[in-house]
Short mmCIF file of C-alpha atoms in Angstrom, two decimals:
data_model
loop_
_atom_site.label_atom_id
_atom_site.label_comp_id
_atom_site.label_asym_id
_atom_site.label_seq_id
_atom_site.Cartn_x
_atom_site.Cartn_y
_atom_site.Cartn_z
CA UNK A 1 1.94 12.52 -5.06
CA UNK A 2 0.51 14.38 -8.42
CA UNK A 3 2.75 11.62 -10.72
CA UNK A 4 0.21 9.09 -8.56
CA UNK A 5 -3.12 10.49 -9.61
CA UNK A 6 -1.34 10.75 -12.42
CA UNK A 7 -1.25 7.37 -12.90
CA UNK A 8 -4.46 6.28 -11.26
CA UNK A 9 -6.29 8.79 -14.02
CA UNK A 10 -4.32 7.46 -17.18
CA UNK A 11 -5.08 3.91 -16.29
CA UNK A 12 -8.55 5.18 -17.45
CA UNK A 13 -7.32 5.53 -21.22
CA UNK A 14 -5.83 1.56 -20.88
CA UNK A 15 -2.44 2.87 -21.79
CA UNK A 16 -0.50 0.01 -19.71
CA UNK A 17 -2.18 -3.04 -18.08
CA UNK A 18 0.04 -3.87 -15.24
CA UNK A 19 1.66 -1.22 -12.39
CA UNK A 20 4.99 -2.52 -10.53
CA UNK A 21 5.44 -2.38 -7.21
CA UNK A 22 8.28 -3.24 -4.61
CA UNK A 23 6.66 -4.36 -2.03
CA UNK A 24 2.51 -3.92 -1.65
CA UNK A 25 3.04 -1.79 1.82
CA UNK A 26 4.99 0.84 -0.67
CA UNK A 27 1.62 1.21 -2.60
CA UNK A 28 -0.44 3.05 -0.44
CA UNK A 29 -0.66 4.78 3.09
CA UNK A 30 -2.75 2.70 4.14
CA UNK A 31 -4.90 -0.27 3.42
CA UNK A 32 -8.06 1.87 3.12
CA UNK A 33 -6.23 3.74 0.38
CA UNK A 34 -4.85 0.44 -1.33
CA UNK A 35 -8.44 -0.87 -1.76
CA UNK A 36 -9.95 2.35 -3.65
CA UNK A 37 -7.00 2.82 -5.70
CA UNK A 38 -6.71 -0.85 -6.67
CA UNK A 39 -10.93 -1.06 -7.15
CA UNK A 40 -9.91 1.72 -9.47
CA UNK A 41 -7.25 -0.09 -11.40
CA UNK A 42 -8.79 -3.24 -11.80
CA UNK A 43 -12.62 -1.33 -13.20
CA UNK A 44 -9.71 -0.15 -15.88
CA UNK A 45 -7.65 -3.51 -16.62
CA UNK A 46 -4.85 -2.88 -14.49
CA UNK A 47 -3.32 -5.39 -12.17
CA UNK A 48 -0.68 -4.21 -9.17
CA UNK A 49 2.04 -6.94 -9.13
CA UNK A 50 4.79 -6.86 -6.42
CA UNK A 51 8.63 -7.53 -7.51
CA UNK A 52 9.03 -9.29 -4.02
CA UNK A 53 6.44 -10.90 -2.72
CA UNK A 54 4.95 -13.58 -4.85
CA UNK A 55 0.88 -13.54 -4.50
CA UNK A 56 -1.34 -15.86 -5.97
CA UNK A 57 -4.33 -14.91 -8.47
CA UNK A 58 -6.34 -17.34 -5.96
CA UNK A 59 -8.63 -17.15 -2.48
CA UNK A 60 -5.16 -17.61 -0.51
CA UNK A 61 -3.87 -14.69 -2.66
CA UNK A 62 -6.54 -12.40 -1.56
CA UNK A 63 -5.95 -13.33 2.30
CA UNK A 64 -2.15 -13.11 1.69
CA UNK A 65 -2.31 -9.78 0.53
CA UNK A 66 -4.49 -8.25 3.09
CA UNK A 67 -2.21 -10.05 5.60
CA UNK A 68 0.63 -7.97 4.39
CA UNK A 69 -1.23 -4.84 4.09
CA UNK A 70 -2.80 -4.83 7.66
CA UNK A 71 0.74 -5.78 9.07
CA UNK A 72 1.86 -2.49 7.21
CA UNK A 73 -0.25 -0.36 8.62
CA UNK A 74 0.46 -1.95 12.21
CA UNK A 75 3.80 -1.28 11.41
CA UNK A 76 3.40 2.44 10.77
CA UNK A 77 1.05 2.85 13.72
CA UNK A 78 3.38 1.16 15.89
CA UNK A 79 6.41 3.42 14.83
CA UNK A 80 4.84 6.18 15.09
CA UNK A 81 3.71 5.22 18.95
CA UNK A 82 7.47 4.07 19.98
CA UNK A 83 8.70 7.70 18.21
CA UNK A 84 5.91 9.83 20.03
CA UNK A 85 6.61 7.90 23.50
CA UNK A 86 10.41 7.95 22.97
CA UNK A 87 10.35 11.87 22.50
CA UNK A 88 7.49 12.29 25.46
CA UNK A 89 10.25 10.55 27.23
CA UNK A 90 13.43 12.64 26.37
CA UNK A 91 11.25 15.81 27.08
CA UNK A 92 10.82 14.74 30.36
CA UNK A 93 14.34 13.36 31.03
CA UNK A 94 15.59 16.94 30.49
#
């Protein structure tokens, strides 16, 4: 969304030093995406905490939160497979 680049652009002129999230999977599309926008953040002082899920600063951290982000992206994937087959299927039903 523009209010998104927004945001990613202004963190640049180190107007806040922390961005909320709800959960990490509602950060980005996918974790591809996560990892440039967050490379971005952090070159400009800004850390991505989640209001849910409680992630260490340490190694386990790191793992824990590309755990949750892969698993995400499965998710989606996955979803979007079950829809796709479940309309193939009603197509062919009718």
């Amino acid at each position: 969304t523009p209010e998104f680049q927004n945001m990613i652009k202004d963190s640049g002129k180190r107007l806040f030093d922390m961005v909320i999230v709800w959960k990490l999977d509602r950060f980005a599309r996918n974790r591809y995406d996560s990892a440039r926008y967050k490379t971005t953040l952090k070159k400009n002082g800004v850390k991505v905490v989640s209001a849910t899920e409680i992630i260490s600063n340490g190694s386990e951290g790191i793992l824990l939160e590309s755990l949750l982000e892969g698993y995400a992206e499965y998710y989606s994937a996955d979803l979007a497979e079950k829809v796709s087959r479940g309309m193939t299927e009603n197509v062919l039903k009718s």
